[in-house]
Tab-separated table of C-alpha atoms in Angstrom:
chain	number	residue	atom	x	y	z
E	140	UNK	CA	0.000	0.000	0.000
E	141	UNK	CA	1.508	3.284	-1.071
E	142	UNK	CA	0.912	6.147	1.320
E	143	UNK	CA	-0.647	9.365	0.119
E	144	UNK	CA	2.308	11.660	0.611
E	145	UNK	CA	0.344	14.718	-0.468
E	146	UNK	CA	-1.973	14.478	2.545
E	147	UNK	CA	-0.950	17.107	5.085
E	148	UNK	CA	-1.762	14.800	8.000
E	149	UNK	CA	0.466	12.006	6.711
E	150	UNK	CA	2.396	10.610	9.684
E	151	UNK	CA	5.622	9.766	7.922
E	152	UNK	CA	7.628	8.774	11.016
E	153	UNK	CA	4.874	6.422	12.177
E	154	UNK	CA	4.519	5.013	8.682
E	155	UNK	CA	8.238	4.212	8.551
E	156	UNK	CA	8.012	2.725	12.024
E	157	UNK	CA	5.195	0.438	10.823
E	158	UNK	CA	7.226	-0.606	7.778
E	159	UNK	CA	10.163	-1.451	10.039
E	160	UNK	CA	7.859	-3.525	12.228
E	161	UNK	CA	6.523	-5.389	9.210
E	162	UNK	CA	10.081	-6.059	8.071
E	163	UNK	CA	10.984	-7.349	11.528
E	164	UNK	CA	13.608	-4.708	12.343
E	165	UNK	CA	14.625	-5.514	15.899
E	166	UNK	CA	14.995	-1.902	17.095
E	167	UNK	CA	11.429	-1.281	15.900
E	168	UNK	CA	10.244	-4.267	17.908
E	169	UNK	CA	12.023	-2.871	20.973
E	170	UNK	CA	10.279	0.409	20.426
E	171	UNK	CA	6.967	-1.383	20.005
E	172	UNK	CA	7.500	-3.092	23.367
E	173	UNK	CA	8.317	0.142	25.160
E	174	UNK	CA	5.750	2.447	23.500
E	175	UNK	CA	2.880	0.607	21.881
E	176	UNK	CA	2.459	-2.392	24.181
E	177	UNK	CA	1.765	-0.188	27.208
E	178	UNK	CA	-0.664	1.890	25.124
E	179	UNK	CA	-2.538	-1.251	24.073
E	180	UNK	CA	-2.597	-2.649	27.602
E	181	UNK	CA	-3.840	0.566	29.148
E	182	UNK	CA	-6.591	0.818	26.521
E	183	UNK	CA	-7.702	-2.744	27.272
E	184	UNK	CA	-7.680	-2.212	31.019
E	185	UNK	CA	-9.698	0.993	30.578
E	186	UNK	CA	-12.230	-0.940	28.515
E	187	UNK	CA	-12.858	-3.430	31.293
E	188	UNK	CA	-10.261	-6.150	30.705
E	189	UNK	CA	-8.556	-7.798	33.669
E	190	UNK	CA	-4.757	-7.970	33.611
E	191	UNK	CA	-4.947	-11.586	32.435
E	192	UNK	CA	-7.486	-10.730	29.700
E	193	UNK	CA	-5.388	-7.786	28.586
E	194	UNK	CA	-2.259	-9.928	28.246
E	195	UNK	CA	-4.160	-12.555	26.289
E	196	UNK	CA	-5.776	-9.994	24.008
E	197	UNK	CA	-2.409	-8.317	23.487
E	198	UNK	CA	-1.131	-11.646	22.139
E	199	UNK	CA	-4.119	-11.822	19.787
E	200	UNK	CA	-3.480	-8.245	18.629
E	201	UNK	CA	0.154	-9.091	17.867
E	202	UNK	CA	-1.004	-12.162	15.950
E	203	UNK	CA	-3.346	-10.016	13.850
E	204	UNK	CA	-0.839	-7.236	13.269
E	205	UNK	CA	2.043	-9.437	12.174
E	206	UNK	CA	0.975	-13.006	11.409
E	207	UNK	CA	-2.161	-11.822	9.622
E	208	UNK	CA	-0.375	-8.698	8.318
E	209	UNK	CA	-3.163	-6.363	9.416
E	210	UNK	CA	-0.503	-3.754	10.060
E	211	UNK	CA	-0.087	-3.489	6.297
E	212	UNK	CA	-3.445	-1.665	6.245
E	213	UNK	CA	-1.843	1.266	8.081
E	214	UNK	CA	-1.171	4.091	5.613
E	215	UNK	CA	0.026	6.774	8.016
E	216	UNK	CA	-3.201	8.745	7.814
E	217	UNK	CA	-3.248	8.966	11.620
E	218	UNK	CA	-0.893	8.171	14.491
E	219	UNK	CA	0.142	4.511	14.653
E	220	UNK	CA	-0.874	4.436	18.296
E	221	UNK	CA	-4.496	5.177	17.337
E	222	UNK	CA	-4.364	2.370	14.793
E	223	UNK	CA	-3.073	-0.266	17.205
E	224	UNK	CA	-5.335	0.866	20.046
E	225	UNK	CA	-8.360	0.590	17.766
E	226	UNK	CA	-7.173	-2.819	16.616
E	227	UNK	CA	-6.956	-3.772	20.294
E	228	UNK	CA	-10.513	-2.572	20.972
E	229	UNK	CA	-11.730	-4.624	18.038
E	230	UNK	CA	-9.922	-7.760	19.203
E	231	UNK	CA	-11.191	-7.186	22.727
E	232	UNK	CA	-14.748	-7.073	21.445
E	233	UNK	CA	-14.184	-10.279	19.460
E	234	UNK	CA	-12.755	-11.858	22.594
E	235	UNK	CA	-15.714	-10.790	24.728
E	236	UNK	CA	-18.194	-12.176	22.216
E	237	UNK	CA	-16.314	-15.436	21.821
E	238	UNK	CA	-16.131	-16.002	25.540
E	239	UNK	CA	-19.741	-15.048	26.057
E	240	UNK	CA	-20.643	-17.885	23.680
E	241	UNK	CA	-18.665	-20.415	25.675
E	242	UNK	CA	-21.494	-21.235	28.071
E	243	UNK	CA	-21.445	-24.651	29.760
E	244	UNK	CA	-24.124	-26.896	28.254
E	245	UNK	CA	-25.792	-27.307	31.648
E	246	UNK	CA	-26.505	-23.578	31.694
E	247	UNK	CA	-28.316	-23.764	28.383
E	248	UNK	CA	-31.312	-25.742	29.700
E	249	UNK	CA	-33.877	-23.590	31.397
E	250	UNK	CA	-36.838	-25.079	33.211
E	251	UNK	CA	-39.217	-22.638	31.575
E	252	UNK	CA	-37.819	-23.254	28.097
E	253	UNK	CA	-38.764	-26.636	26.602
E	254	UNK	CA	-36.737	-26.111	23.416
E	255	UNK	CA	-33.619	-28.098	22.659
E	256	UNK	CA	-30.583	-26.139	23.870
E	257	UNK	CA	-28.587	-27.470	20.944
E	258	UNK	CA	-30.950	-25.689	18.585
E	259	UNK	CA	-30.024	-22.458	20.271
E	260	UNK	CA	-26.379	-23.224	19.805
E	261	UNK	CA	-26.963	-24.085	16.176
E	262	UNK	CA	-28.651	-20.721	15.631
E	263	UNK	CA	-25.813	-18.975	17.388
E	264	UNK	CA	-23.090	-20.618	15.366
E	265	UNK	CA	-25.049	-19.988	12.174
E	266	UNK	CA	-23.926	-16.350	12.278
E	267	UNK	CA	-20.455	-16.188	10.805
E	268	UNK	CA	-17.809	-14.412	12.868
E	269	UNK	CA	-17.554	-10.753	11.865
E	270	UNK	CA	-14.373	-9.438	10.324
E	271	UNK	CA	-14.677	-6.211	12.266
E	272	UNK	CA	-17.267	-6.393	15.016
E	273	UNK	CA	-16.208	-3.004	16.364
E	274	UNK	CA	-16.906	-1.251	13.048
E	275	UNK	CA	-20.321	-2.847	12.842
E	276	UNK	CA	-21.134	-2.046	16.437
E	277	UNK	CA	-20.113	1.602	15.977
E	278	UNK	CA	-22.077	1.889	12.742
E	279	UNK	CA	-25.208	0.465	14.363
E	280	UNK	CA	-24.797	2.672	17.430
E	281	UNK	CA	-24.276	5.851	15.414
E	282	UNK	CA	-27.132	5.055	13.038
E	283	UNK	CA	-29.374	4.524	16.040
E	284	UNK	CA	-28.189	7.783	17.618
E	285	UNK	CA	-28.960	9.733	14.454
E	286	UNK	CA	-32.500	8.400	14.566
E	287	UNK	CA	-33.175	9.463	18.145
E	288	UNK	CA	-31.488	12.863	18.141
E	289	UNK	CA	-33.741	15.941	18.027
E	290	UNK	CA	-34.426	16.555	14.329
E	291	UNK	CA	-34.095	20.347	14.399
E	292	UNK	CA	-30.905	20.290	16.411
E	293	UNK	CA	-29.500	17.711	13.988
E	294	UNK	CA	-30.462	19.848	10.996
E	295	UNK	CA	-28.791	22.917	12.475
E	296	UNK	CA	-25.662	20.937	13.203
E	297	UNK	CA	-25.492	19.344	9.766
E	298	UNK	CA	-26.118	22.603	7.953
E	299	UNK	CA	-23.503	24.382	9.998
E	300	UNK	CA	-20.778	21.781	10.173
E	301	UNK	CA	-21.266	19.759	6.996
E	302	UNK	CA	-22.734	22.334	4.621
E	303	UNK	CA	-20.727	25.306	5.949
E	304	UNK	CA	-23.763	27.511	6.411
E	305	UNK	CA	-22.818	30.593	8.383
E	306	UNK	CA	-24.204	31.097	11.855
E	307	UNK	CA	-25.891	34.378	10.923
E	308	UNK	CA	-27.631	32.733	7.944
E	309	UNK	CA	-28.909	29.970	10.207
E	310	UNK	CA	-30.255	32.631	12.587
E	311	UNK	CA	-32.164	34.178	9.688
E	312	UNK	CA	-33.623	30.800	8.715
E	313	UNK	CA	-34.658	30.151	12.313
E	314	UNK	CA	-36.835	33.226	12.590
E	315	UNK	CA	-34.076	35.687	13.438
E	316	UNK	CA	-32.990	33.897	16.595
E	317	UNK	CA	-29.836	34.792	18.536
E	318	UNK	CA	-26.543	33.161	17.473
E	319	UNK	CA	-26.341	31.604	20.934
E	320	UNK	CA	-29.491	29.628	20.173
E	321	UNK	CA	-27.860	28.128	17.088
E	322	UNK	CA	-24.681	27.289	19.015
E	323	UNK	CA	-26.724	25.635	21.748
E	324	UNK	CA	-28.661	23.542	19.222
E	325	UNK	CA	-25.427	22.273	17.668
E	326	UNK	CA	-23.977	21.401	21.039
E	327	UNK	CA	-27.235	19.741	22.081
E	328	UNK	CA	-27.287	17.601	18.940
E	329	UNK	CA	-23.734	16.413	19.440
E	330	UNK	CA	-24.348	15.652	23.121
E	331	UNK	CA	-27.484	13.690	22.241
E	332	UNK	CA	-25.576	11.726	19.600
E	333	UNK	CA	-22.801	10.997	22.096
E	334	UNK	CA	-25.182	9.892	24.854
E	335	UNK	CA	-27.378	7.781	22.567
E	336	UNK	CA	-24.353	6.131	20.952
E	337	UNK	CA	-22.722	5.220	24.248
E	338	UNK	CA	-26.039	4.040	25.710
E	339	UNK	CA	-26.594	1.777	22.702
E	340	UNK	CA	-23.107	0.294	22.996
E	341	UNK	CA	-23.483	-0.172	26.707
E	342	UNK	CA	-26.752	-2.046	26.189
E	343	UNK	CA	-25.431	-4.213	23.358
E	344	UNK	CA	-21.990	-4.828	24.863
E	345	UNK	CA	-22.180	-4.189	28.614
E	346	UNK	CA	-18.655	-5.474	29.202
E	347	UNK	CA	-17.052	-3.222	26.605
E	348	UNK	CA	-16.352	-0.015	28.475
E	349	UNK	CA	-15.718	2.264	25.545
E	350	UNK	CA	-15.396	6.011	26.099
E	351	UNK	CA	-16.388	8.752	23.661
E	352	UNK	CA	-12.695	9.494	23.190
E	353	UNK	CA	-12.016	5.853	22.229
E	354	UNK	CA	-14.955	5.901	19.878
E	355	UNK	CA	-13.789	9.057	18.105
E	356	UNK	CA	-10.321	7.552	17.785
E	357	UNK	CA	-11.754	4.305	16.366
E	358	UNK	CA	-13.856	6.197	13.818
E	359	UNK	CA	-11.035	8.586	12.917
E	360	UNK	CA	-7.354	7.941	13.434
E	361	UNK	CA	-7.894	4.236	14.013
E	362	UNK	CA	-10.492	3.603	11.316
E	363	UNK	CA	-8.003	1.861	9.047
E	364	UNK	CA	-7.539	-0.789	11.716
E	365	UNK	CA	-11.174	-1.817	11.456
E	366	UNK	CA	-12.123	-0.746	7.926
E	367	UNK	CA	-8.876	-1.198	6.044
E	368	UNK	CA	-7.149	1.586	4.121
E	369	UNK	CA	-9.449	4.296	2.824
E	370	UNK	CA	-9.647	4.576	-0.943
S	237	UNK	CA	-16.016	17.465	23.100
S	238	UNK	CA	-15.490	19.492	19.930
S	239	UNK	CA	-18.721	19.178	17.944
S	240	UNK	CA	-17.209	20.134	14.601
S	241	UNK	CA	-14.248	17.794	14.913
S	242	UNK	CA	-16.349	14.900	16.222
S	243	UNK	CA	-19.110	15.237	13.652
S	244	UNK	CA	-16.657	15.389	10.801
S	245	UNK	CA	-15.005	12.162	11.985
S	246	UNK	CA	-18.282	10.351	12.569
S	247	UNK	CA	-19.667	11.444	9.217
S	248	UNK	CA	-16.606	10.230	7.311
S	249	UNK	CA	-16.785	6.938	9.181
S	250	UNK	CA	-20.472	6.452	8.392
S	251	UNK	CA	-19.942	7.402	4.758
S	252	UNK	CA	-17.420	4.598	4.440
S	253	UNK	CA	-19.643	2.062	6.150
S	254	UNK	CA	-23.172	3.150	5.268
S	255	UNK	CA	-23.165	5.661	2.426
S	256	UNK	CA	-26.947	5.795	2.505
S	257	UNK	CA	-26.895	7.154	6.058
S	258	UNK	CA	-24.670	10.198	5.698
S	259	UNK	CA	-24.248	9.819	2.130
S	260	UNK	CA	-23.964	10.917	-1.262
S	261	UNK	CA	-25.892	13.541	-3.109
S	262	UNK	CA	-28.837	11.767	-4.687
S	263	UNK	CA	-29.568	14.711	-6.962
S	264	UNK	CA	-32.442	17.125	-6.567
S	265	UNK	CA	-35.359	16.095	-4.355
S	266	UNK	CA	-38.860	15.648	-5.779
S	267	UNK	CA	-40.513	18.857	-6.954
S	268	UNK	CA	-42.830	19.261	-3.987
S	269	UNK	CA	-39.990	18.755	-1.504
S	270	UNK	CA	-37.701	21.052	-3.492
S	271	UNK	CA	-40.330	23.806	-3.295
S	272	UNK	CA	-40.501	23.454	0.492
S	273	UNK	CA	-36.717	23.457	0.785
S	274	UNK	CA	-36.484	26.519	-1.478
S	275	UNK	CA	-38.948	28.306	0.755
S	276	UNK	CA	-36.988	27.310	3.856
S	277	UNK	CA	-33.758	28.508	2.242
S	278	UNK	CA	-35.220	32.004	1.832
S	279	UNK	CA	-36.221	32.161	5.512
S	280	UNK	CA	-39.896	31.665	4.680
S	281	UNK	CA	-40.571	28.636	6.891
S	282	UNK	CA	-42.399	29.083	10.191
S	283	UNK	CA	-41.638	27.017	13.289
S	284	UNK	CA	-44.070	24.248	12.347
S	285	UNK	CA	-42.697	23.948	8.811
S	286	UNK	CA	-39.102	23.990	10.116
S	287	UNK	CA	-39.912	21.127	12.478
S	288	UNK	CA	-41.597	19.186	9.696
S	289	UNK	CA	-38.694	19.710	7.282
S	290	UNK	CA	-36.192	18.783	9.971
S	291	UNK	CA	-37.959	15.434	10.417
S	292	UNK	CA	-38.034	14.931	6.654
S	293	UNK	CA	-34.320	15.689	6.284
S	294	UNK	CA	-33.514	13.376	9.151
S	295	UNK	CA	-35.009	10.568	7.058
S	296	UNK	CA	-33.497	11.906	3.824
S	297	UNK	CA	-30.056	13.349	4.584
S	298	UNK	CA	-29.264	12.993	0.877
S	299	UNK	CA	-31.282	16.198	0.284
S	300	UNK	CA	-29.155	18.275	2.633
S	301	UNK	CA	-26.691	19.207	-0.090
S	302	UNK	CA	-29.504	20.611	-2.191
S	303	UNK	CA	-30.669	22.689	0.752
S	304	UNK	CA	-27.118	23.802	1.541
S	305	UNK	CA	-26.612	24.945	-2.047
S	306	UNK	CA	-29.880	26.913	-1.980
S	307	UNK	CA	-29.066	28.615	1.319
S	308	UNK	CA	-25.577	29.567	0.144
S	309	UNK	CA	-26.830	30.943	-3.151
S	310	UNK	CA	-29.486	33.024	-1.379
S	311	UNK	CA	-26.925	34.341	1.088
S	312	UNK	CA	-24.422	35.289	-1.625
């Protein structure tokens, strides 16, 4: 993958670091151990992993980055740390889902449920494992949040931030309101999106303790880790 | 939280995953909708109409670019 050198946010030093890691340069591996491993571990611990889980997931992250060459998807469009931390969040989510499925057979029979527990297992295993469960979870959460956010606040925010409509023009469209009203609506919309997104994730994945900061990193600087290089 | 920064990131992310959600310009809206958006873009919509259009655009974000263009051309 050739990096886009014309992009002003191209992280050339991180990109070279990643290339060195892929080529197995030992000084790069030392640097990985001293800089990126702690960043991965602290992210995992913050997202609810125990020390033992974090160490195990770290091993799985390393396996993905090198054995499966997922690091090759990194193009330097954001800091490498964001990429590997997002990769770690994704692997942690896979890990949580996998372990949640490993329920002892005796726990599958419920007195009030006459159905065959094996049928339940068959249904469960019928869903193929997702390549990037974190990306899908974030997409579903954000799509849900956009549906529940106040429509007018969302419109103000989109017009202002995505369509570059000036604040004073928005005031004119909203019956000559004060600029502060427009600013408040934008802030309100973003806060509603944040709260609804995190609430959705917390309901769907109660053990994944993802913060808004993590989520923004996963959707931005770390997106290549879960979506592959952008075209 | 920086609303502008965050929204821009989330929008790019959703465009890559679900283009229909934050997506592409689907061309001009139907005539009746275009007339309502044109009216809104000139500041002619009252509170009830604004609320109604906001709900409509929430379901059809693909028409936002049309509205943005109209507002900008009126403001110029």
